[in-house]
Each structure stands twice: as structure tokens, then as C-alpha cells.
Coordinates of C-alpha atoms in Angstrom, one line a residue:
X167 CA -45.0 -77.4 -9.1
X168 CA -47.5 -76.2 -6.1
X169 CA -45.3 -78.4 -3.9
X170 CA -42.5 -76.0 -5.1
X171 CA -44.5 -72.6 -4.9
X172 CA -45.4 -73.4 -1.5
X173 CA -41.9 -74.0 -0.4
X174 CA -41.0 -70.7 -1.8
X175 CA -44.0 -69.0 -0.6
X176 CA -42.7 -70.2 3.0
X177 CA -39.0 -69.7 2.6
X178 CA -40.0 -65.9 1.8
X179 CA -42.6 -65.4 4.4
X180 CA -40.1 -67.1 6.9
X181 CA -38.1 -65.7 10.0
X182 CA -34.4 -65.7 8.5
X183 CA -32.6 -68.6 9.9
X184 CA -29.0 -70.1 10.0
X185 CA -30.1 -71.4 6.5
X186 CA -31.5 -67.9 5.2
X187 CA -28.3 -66.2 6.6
X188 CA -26.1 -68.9 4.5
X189 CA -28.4 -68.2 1.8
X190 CA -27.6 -64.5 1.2
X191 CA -24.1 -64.4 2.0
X192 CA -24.1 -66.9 -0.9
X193 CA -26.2 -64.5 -3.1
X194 CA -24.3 -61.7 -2.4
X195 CA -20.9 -62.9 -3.0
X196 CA -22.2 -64.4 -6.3
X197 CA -23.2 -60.7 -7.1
X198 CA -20.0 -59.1 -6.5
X199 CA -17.9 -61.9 -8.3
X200 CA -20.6 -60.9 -10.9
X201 CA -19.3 -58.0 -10.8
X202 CA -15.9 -58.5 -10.7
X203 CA -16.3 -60.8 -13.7
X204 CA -18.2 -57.8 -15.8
X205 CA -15.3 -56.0 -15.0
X206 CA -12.9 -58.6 -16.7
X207 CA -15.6 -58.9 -19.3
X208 CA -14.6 -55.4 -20.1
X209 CA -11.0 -55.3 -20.6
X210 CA -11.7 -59.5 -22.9
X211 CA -12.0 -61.8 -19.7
X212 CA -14.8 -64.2 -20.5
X213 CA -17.9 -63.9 -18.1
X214 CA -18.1 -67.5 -16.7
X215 CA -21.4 -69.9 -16.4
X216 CA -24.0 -68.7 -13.7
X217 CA -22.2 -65.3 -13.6
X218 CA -23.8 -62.3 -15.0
X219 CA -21.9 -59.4 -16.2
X220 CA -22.1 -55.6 -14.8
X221 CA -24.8 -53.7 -17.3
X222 CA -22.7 -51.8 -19.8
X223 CA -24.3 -48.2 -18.0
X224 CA -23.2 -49.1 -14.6
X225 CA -19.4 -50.0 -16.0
X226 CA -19.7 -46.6 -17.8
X227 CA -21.2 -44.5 -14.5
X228 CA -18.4 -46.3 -12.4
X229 CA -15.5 -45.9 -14.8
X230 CA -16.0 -42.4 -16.9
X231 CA -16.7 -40.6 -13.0
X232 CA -13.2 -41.0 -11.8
X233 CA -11.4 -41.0 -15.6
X234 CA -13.0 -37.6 -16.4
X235 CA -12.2 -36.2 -13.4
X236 CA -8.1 -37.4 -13.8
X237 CA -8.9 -36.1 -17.2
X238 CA -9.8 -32.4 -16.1
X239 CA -7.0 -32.4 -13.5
X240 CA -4.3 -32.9 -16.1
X241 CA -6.0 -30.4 -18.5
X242 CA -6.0 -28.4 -16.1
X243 CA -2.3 -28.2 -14.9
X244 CA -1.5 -28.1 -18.4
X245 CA -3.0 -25.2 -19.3
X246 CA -1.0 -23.9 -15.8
X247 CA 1.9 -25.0 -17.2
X248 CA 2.1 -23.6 -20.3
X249 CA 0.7 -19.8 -18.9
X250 CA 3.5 -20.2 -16.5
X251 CA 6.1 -21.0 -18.3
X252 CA 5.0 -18.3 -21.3
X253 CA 4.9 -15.7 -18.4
X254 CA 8.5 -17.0 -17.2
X255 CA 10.2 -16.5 -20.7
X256 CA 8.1 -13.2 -21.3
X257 CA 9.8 -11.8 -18.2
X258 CA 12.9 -12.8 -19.3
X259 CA 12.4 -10.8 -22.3
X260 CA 11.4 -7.6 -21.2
X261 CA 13.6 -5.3 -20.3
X262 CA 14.1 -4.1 -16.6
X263 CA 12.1 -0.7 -16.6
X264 CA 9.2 -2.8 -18.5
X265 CA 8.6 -4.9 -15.6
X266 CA 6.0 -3.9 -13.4
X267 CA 7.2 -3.6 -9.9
X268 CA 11.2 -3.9 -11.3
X269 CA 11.0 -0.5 -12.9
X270 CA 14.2 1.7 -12.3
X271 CA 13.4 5.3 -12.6
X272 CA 16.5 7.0 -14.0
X273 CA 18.0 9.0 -11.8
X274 CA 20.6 10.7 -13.5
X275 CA 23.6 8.1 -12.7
X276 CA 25.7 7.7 -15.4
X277 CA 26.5 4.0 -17.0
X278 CA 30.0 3.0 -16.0
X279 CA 31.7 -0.2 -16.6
X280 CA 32.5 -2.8 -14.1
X281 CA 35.0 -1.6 -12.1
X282 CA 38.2 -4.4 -12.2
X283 CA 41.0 -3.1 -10.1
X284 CA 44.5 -3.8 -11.9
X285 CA 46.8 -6.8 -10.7
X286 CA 49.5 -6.4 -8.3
X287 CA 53.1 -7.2 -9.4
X288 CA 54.5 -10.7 -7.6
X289 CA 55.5 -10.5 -4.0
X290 CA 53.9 -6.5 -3.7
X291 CA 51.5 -6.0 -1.3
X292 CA 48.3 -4.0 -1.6
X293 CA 48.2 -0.3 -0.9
X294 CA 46.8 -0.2 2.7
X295 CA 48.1 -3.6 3.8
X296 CA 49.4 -3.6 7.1
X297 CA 52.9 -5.0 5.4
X298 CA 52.8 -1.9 3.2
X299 CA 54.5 0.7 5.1
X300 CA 54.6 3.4 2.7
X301 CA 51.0 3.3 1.2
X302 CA 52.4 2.9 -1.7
X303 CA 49.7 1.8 -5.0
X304 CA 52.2 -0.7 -6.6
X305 CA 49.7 -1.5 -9.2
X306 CA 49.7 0.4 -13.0
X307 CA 48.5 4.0 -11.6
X308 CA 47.3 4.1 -15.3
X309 CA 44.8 1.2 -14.5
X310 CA 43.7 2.9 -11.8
X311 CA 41.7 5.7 -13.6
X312 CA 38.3 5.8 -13.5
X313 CA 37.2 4.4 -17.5
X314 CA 34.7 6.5 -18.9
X315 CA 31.0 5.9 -18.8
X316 CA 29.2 4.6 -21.8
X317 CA 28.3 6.5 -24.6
X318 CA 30.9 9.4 -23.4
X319 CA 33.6 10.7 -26.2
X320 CA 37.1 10.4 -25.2
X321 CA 39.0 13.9 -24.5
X322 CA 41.7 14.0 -26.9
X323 CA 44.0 16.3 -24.9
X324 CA 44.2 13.3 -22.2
X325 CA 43.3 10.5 -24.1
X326 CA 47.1 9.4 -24.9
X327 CA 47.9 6.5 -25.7
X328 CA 50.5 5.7 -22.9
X329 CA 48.2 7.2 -20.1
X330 CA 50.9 9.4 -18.6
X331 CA 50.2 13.4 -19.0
X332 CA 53.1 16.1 -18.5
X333 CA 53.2 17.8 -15.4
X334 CA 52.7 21.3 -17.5
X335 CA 48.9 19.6 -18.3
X336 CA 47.9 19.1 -14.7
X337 CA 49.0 22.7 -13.9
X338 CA 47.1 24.4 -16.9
X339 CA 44.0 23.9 -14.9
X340 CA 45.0 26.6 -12.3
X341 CA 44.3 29.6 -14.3
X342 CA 46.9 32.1 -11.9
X343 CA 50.6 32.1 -12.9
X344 CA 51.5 32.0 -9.5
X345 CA 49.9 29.0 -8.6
X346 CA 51.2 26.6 -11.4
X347 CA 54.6 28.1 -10.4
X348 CA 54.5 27.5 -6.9
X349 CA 52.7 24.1 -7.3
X350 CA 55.3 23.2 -10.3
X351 CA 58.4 23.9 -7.8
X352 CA 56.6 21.6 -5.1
X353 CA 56.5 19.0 -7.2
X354 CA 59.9 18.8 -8.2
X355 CA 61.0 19.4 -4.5
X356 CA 58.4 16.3 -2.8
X357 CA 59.2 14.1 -5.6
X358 CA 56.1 13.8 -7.9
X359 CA 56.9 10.5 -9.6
X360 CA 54.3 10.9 -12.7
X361 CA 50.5 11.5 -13.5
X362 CA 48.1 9.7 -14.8
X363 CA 44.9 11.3 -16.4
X364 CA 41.4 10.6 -18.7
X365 CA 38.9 12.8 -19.9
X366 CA 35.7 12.2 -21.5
X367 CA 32.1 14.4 -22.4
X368 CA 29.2 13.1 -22.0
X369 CA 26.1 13.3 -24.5
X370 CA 24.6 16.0 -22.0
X371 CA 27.7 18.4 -22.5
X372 CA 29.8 17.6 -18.8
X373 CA 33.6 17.2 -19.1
X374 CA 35.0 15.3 -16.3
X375 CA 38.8 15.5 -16.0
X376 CA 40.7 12.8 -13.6
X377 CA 43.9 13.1 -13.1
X378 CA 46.0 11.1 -10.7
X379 CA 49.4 12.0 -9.0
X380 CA 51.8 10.0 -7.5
X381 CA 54.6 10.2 -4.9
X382 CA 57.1 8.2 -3.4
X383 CA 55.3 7.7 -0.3
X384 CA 51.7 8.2 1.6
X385 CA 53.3 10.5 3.8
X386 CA 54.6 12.8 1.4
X387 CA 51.5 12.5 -0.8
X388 CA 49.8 13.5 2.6
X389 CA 51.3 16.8 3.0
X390 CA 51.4 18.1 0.0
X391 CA 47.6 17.3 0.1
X392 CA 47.1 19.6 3.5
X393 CA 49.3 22.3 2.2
X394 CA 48.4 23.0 -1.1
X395 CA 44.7 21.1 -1.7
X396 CA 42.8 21.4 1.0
X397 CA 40.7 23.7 1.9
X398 CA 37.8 24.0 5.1
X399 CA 35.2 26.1 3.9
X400 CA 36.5 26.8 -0.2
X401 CA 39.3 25.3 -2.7
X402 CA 42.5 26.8 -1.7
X403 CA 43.5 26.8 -5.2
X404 CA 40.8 28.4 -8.2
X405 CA 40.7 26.0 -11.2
X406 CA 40.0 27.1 -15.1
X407 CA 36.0 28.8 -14.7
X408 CA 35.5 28.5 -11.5
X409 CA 36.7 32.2 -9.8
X410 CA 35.0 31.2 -6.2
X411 CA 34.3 27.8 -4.8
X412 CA 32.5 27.0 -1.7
X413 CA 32.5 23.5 0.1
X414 CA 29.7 20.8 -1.3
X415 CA 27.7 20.1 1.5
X416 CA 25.5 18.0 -0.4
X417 CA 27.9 15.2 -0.6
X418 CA 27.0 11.7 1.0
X419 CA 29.1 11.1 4.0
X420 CA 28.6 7.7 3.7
X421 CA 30.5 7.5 0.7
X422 CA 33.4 8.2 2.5
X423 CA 36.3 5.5 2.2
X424 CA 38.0 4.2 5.2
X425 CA 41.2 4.7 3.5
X426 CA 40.2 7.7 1.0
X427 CA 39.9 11.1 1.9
X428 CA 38.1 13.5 -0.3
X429 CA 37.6 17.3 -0.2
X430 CA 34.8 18.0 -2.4
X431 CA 34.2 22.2 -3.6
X432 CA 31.1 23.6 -5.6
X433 CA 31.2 26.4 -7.6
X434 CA 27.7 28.6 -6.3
X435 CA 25.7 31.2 -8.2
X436 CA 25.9 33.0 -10.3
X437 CA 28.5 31.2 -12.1
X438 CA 30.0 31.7 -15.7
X439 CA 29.7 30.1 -18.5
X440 CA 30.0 27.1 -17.1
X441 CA 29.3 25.3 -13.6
X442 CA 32.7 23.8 -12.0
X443 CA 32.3 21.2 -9.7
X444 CA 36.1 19.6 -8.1
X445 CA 37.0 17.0 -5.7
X446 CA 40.4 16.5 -3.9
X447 CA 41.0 12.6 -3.1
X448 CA 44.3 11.2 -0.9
X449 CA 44.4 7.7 -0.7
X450 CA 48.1 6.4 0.4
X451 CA 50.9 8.1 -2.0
X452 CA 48.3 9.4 -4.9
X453 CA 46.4 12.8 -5.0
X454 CA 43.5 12.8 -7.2
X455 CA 41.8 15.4 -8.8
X456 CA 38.2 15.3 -10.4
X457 CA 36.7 17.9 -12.3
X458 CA 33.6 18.4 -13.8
X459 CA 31.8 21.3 -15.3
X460 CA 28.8 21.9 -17.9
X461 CA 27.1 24.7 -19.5
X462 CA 24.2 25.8 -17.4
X463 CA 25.2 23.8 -14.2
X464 CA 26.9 20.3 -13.7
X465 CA 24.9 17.8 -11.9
X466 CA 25.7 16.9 -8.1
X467 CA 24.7 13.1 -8.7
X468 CA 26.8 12.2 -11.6
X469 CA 29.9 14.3 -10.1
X470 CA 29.2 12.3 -6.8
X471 CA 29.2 9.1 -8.3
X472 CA 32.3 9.6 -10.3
X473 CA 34.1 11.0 -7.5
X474 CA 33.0 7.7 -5.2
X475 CA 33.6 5.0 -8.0
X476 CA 37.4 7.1 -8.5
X477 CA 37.9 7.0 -4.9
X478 CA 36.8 3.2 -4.6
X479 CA 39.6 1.8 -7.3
X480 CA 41.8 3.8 -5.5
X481 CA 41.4 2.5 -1.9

């Protein structure tokens, strides 16, 4: 036994060596096998003879660290996960104007349905199609009338059930004798195939009136338009409640059609019982006519839009 403590007492008090070097790399890959063979222990590998297994506190301090921190990861893109996808279907929920940022004021636009423009008949070509000579709209002219917006009430002295009005209803809008006469004895001389017309009130009290006239040709159409509907600086013609008219200079240019002309009047103060508001259109061989008017004044922005959707199915 001294023999032996004296050995070790000059092994540890000796320079390390080749020997000593051999020594600890032996040690210290029996430690991490050890190691290794704790961490078998841990999952039912057995620990094998001479090896000694991790302590149960370092397995824990080196396995729980990483774990728990996987662990808050996917908490924590859960929780992300649902809030975003809550949010996502909440939006989809909401209305429009309840969305912050998506909010629409109203601006006094009225609700109209999609605009579909009616089929052509096989073989015709459209109206301004450089194939179409005469300008001619060979689709259903009744079609081609502005619908009414939603929540309006049909008027029942247009709302007919074949779409075509009698000449004698266009011409009771012109309150003067002489002007339905003179305008009833151009149409019959230029050839004023038929008319087409709607009518509708809106909760707010406006009537709008559309009516639609056709002839056999775009040139035609277009003189009948310079010489008895157009006007520079007021409506050549007065209308039902509107006794003067002065041009609307408050209408967009840009919503001017490349192949629609409009002539849009106003009726100014102090006006009757009633504010008239009329626009003139010419697109090809149809003359259009839109009139609105309301008790205590008729809007300019729902007049504008109608008269720019009416002009757009037509062009």
C-alpha cells in the first residue's frame, strides 16, 4: 500500500509526459462516452460496466433549456396564428364603411347595377366600328337604357312592358305647342324609327326621365341634334318646369366619351317648384335625353352620374 501511495504521490506531482498525455485523453474520452451512455440511459439504453451515467440534474439542465425554449416558440406562433386569422375573418365580416382606413363617405352617388351592354345580333358590327358606316346601334335600343338605381320606384307612365313609348310621350315634355309641333313634323320628315324610355323616383323625391331616339343613320341623328337640341349658352328647347335654362358648367369634362357628345343645361335661381336639370347626348344614330328634377333643387352629382353611366352603354 505505501509502495502504491508513493507511486501516486509521484505520478501527480510529476511533469506530464507522453504517458500522462495518453493518460487523460483516455480519461476524458471515458467521460464523454459516460456521457453519451447517460444519455442512452435516459431514453432505456443500459449504462455499461466502468461507465457512469450523466447525474439526473445535468440531463435535465441540458435537455429542458432547448425543449422549453421550442416549447415557447410554438406557443408563441400559435397564439399569432389564431389573432391573425380571427382578425382576417373579422374583416371579412365587417362591412366596408366599418373598416378603419376602407371607410367610403357617401357622397351622394346613387346605387346602380352593373352595367351589361346588350348582345349584338350575328354578323352586325358594333356601333362605332370602323365596318359600321352608318353608326348605327344594332343592339335592342330597349337594352340600352340606363336601369334604374336601387331602391328607386318605377315610373308607371314609362314603365311599359314592351319598352317602346309613343312619340306624343317624348313631346309632352316640351310644354309650348309650337315646339311639339315643329319637333313632331321633324320627326316624321328625318325618319325617327322608335323611342325607347324608363323612369324612376328615388327615395329622396328626383324623377329622372331617359328617353332614347333613334334614326336610320348617325348622320341624320346628327343634324337633327344641331338643329333642334343643342344649344351654346342655354337649351334651345324649354322642357315641363324649367322656363329658363343656362349651360352646366359644373359638369366634368372628363366624362366626356370619345364617341358621345353631351349638351348638359341647368335650370338657375330662383326656380319653381321644382329644380330641372337636362342633358342632350348623340352617340351614332340615337339622341338621348335625360331629365331630372326635385322639389327644392336636384343634385348635380347624381344627374352627372346618370347622364355619364347613360352615355357609357351608349358608346
Amino acid at each position: 500500500m505505501s509502495e502504491q501511495k508513493a507511486v501516486e504521490g509521484v505520478i501527480e506531482g510529476a511533469e506530464p509526459g507522453a504517458e500522462g498525455v495518453t493518460e487523460r485523453v483516455s480519461e476524458e474520452r471515458e467521460q464523454a462516452a459516460g456521457a453519451a451512455v447517460g444519455a442512452e440511459a435516459e431514453v432505456g439504453v443500459g449504462v455499461g460496466v466502468g461507465q457512469e451515467p450523466v447525474p439526473s440534474a445535468a440531463r435535465a439542465a441540458r435537455v429542458s433549456r432547448p425543449l422549453r425554449g421550442a416549447l415557447r416558440w410554438a406557443a408563441a406562433l400559435a397564439v399569432f396564428a389564431v389573432f391573425g386569422a380571427s382578425t382576417a375573418y373579422g374583416v371579412t365580416r365587417l362591412e366596408r364603411t366599418d373598416v378603419p382606413g376602407l371607410a367610403t363617405v357617401p357622397d351622394g352617388r346613387w346605387d346602380y347595377p352593373q352595367l351589361v351592354r346588350p348582345p349584338l345580333p350575328e354578323g352586325r358590327p358594333a356601333p362605332f366600328a370602323s365596318s359600321n358606316k352608318a353608326t348605327a346601334h344594332y343592339a335592342d335600343l330597349r337594352a340600352l337604357v340606363l336601369p334604374a338605381p336601387r331602391g328607386a320606384t318605377a315610373d308607371k307612365t314609362l314603365a311599359v312592358s314592351h319598352g317602346w313609348v309613343r312619340t306624343g310621350t317624348f313631346l309632352d315634355e316640351y310644354p309650348l305647342k309650337d315646339d311639339r309641333e315643329l319637333l313632331g313634323g321633324v320627326f316624321r320628315d328625318r325618319g325617327l324609327r322608335h323611342i325607347a324610355a324608363r323612369g324612376w323616383t328615388t327615395p329622396d323625391g328626383t324623377r329622372t326621365r331617359i328617353y332614347l331616339l333613334q334614326f336610320d343613320t348617325g348622320l341624320v341623328a346628327g343634324e337633327v341634334q344641331q338643329e333642334e337640341f343643342a344649344g351654346y349658352d342655354r337649351a334651345p328647347r324649354t322642357l315641363r318646369g324649367a322656363p329658363s335654362t343656362e349651360l352646366d358648367g359644373q359638369f366634368p369634362d372628363s366624362w366626356q366619351l370619345p364617341n358621345v357628345t353631351h349638351y348638359a343645361y341647368d335650370e338657375p335661381r330662383p326656380y319653381g317648384a321644382e329644380q330641372v336639370r337636362q342633358a342632350y347626348l348623340l352617340a351614332g344614330d340615337v339622341i338621348g335625353l335625360v331629365v331630372q328634377s326635385r322639389k327644392g333643387g336636384a343634385h348635380a352629382l347624381p344627374f352627372q352620374q346618370t347622364v355619364a353611366l347613360q352615355a357609357e352603354l351608349l358608346g
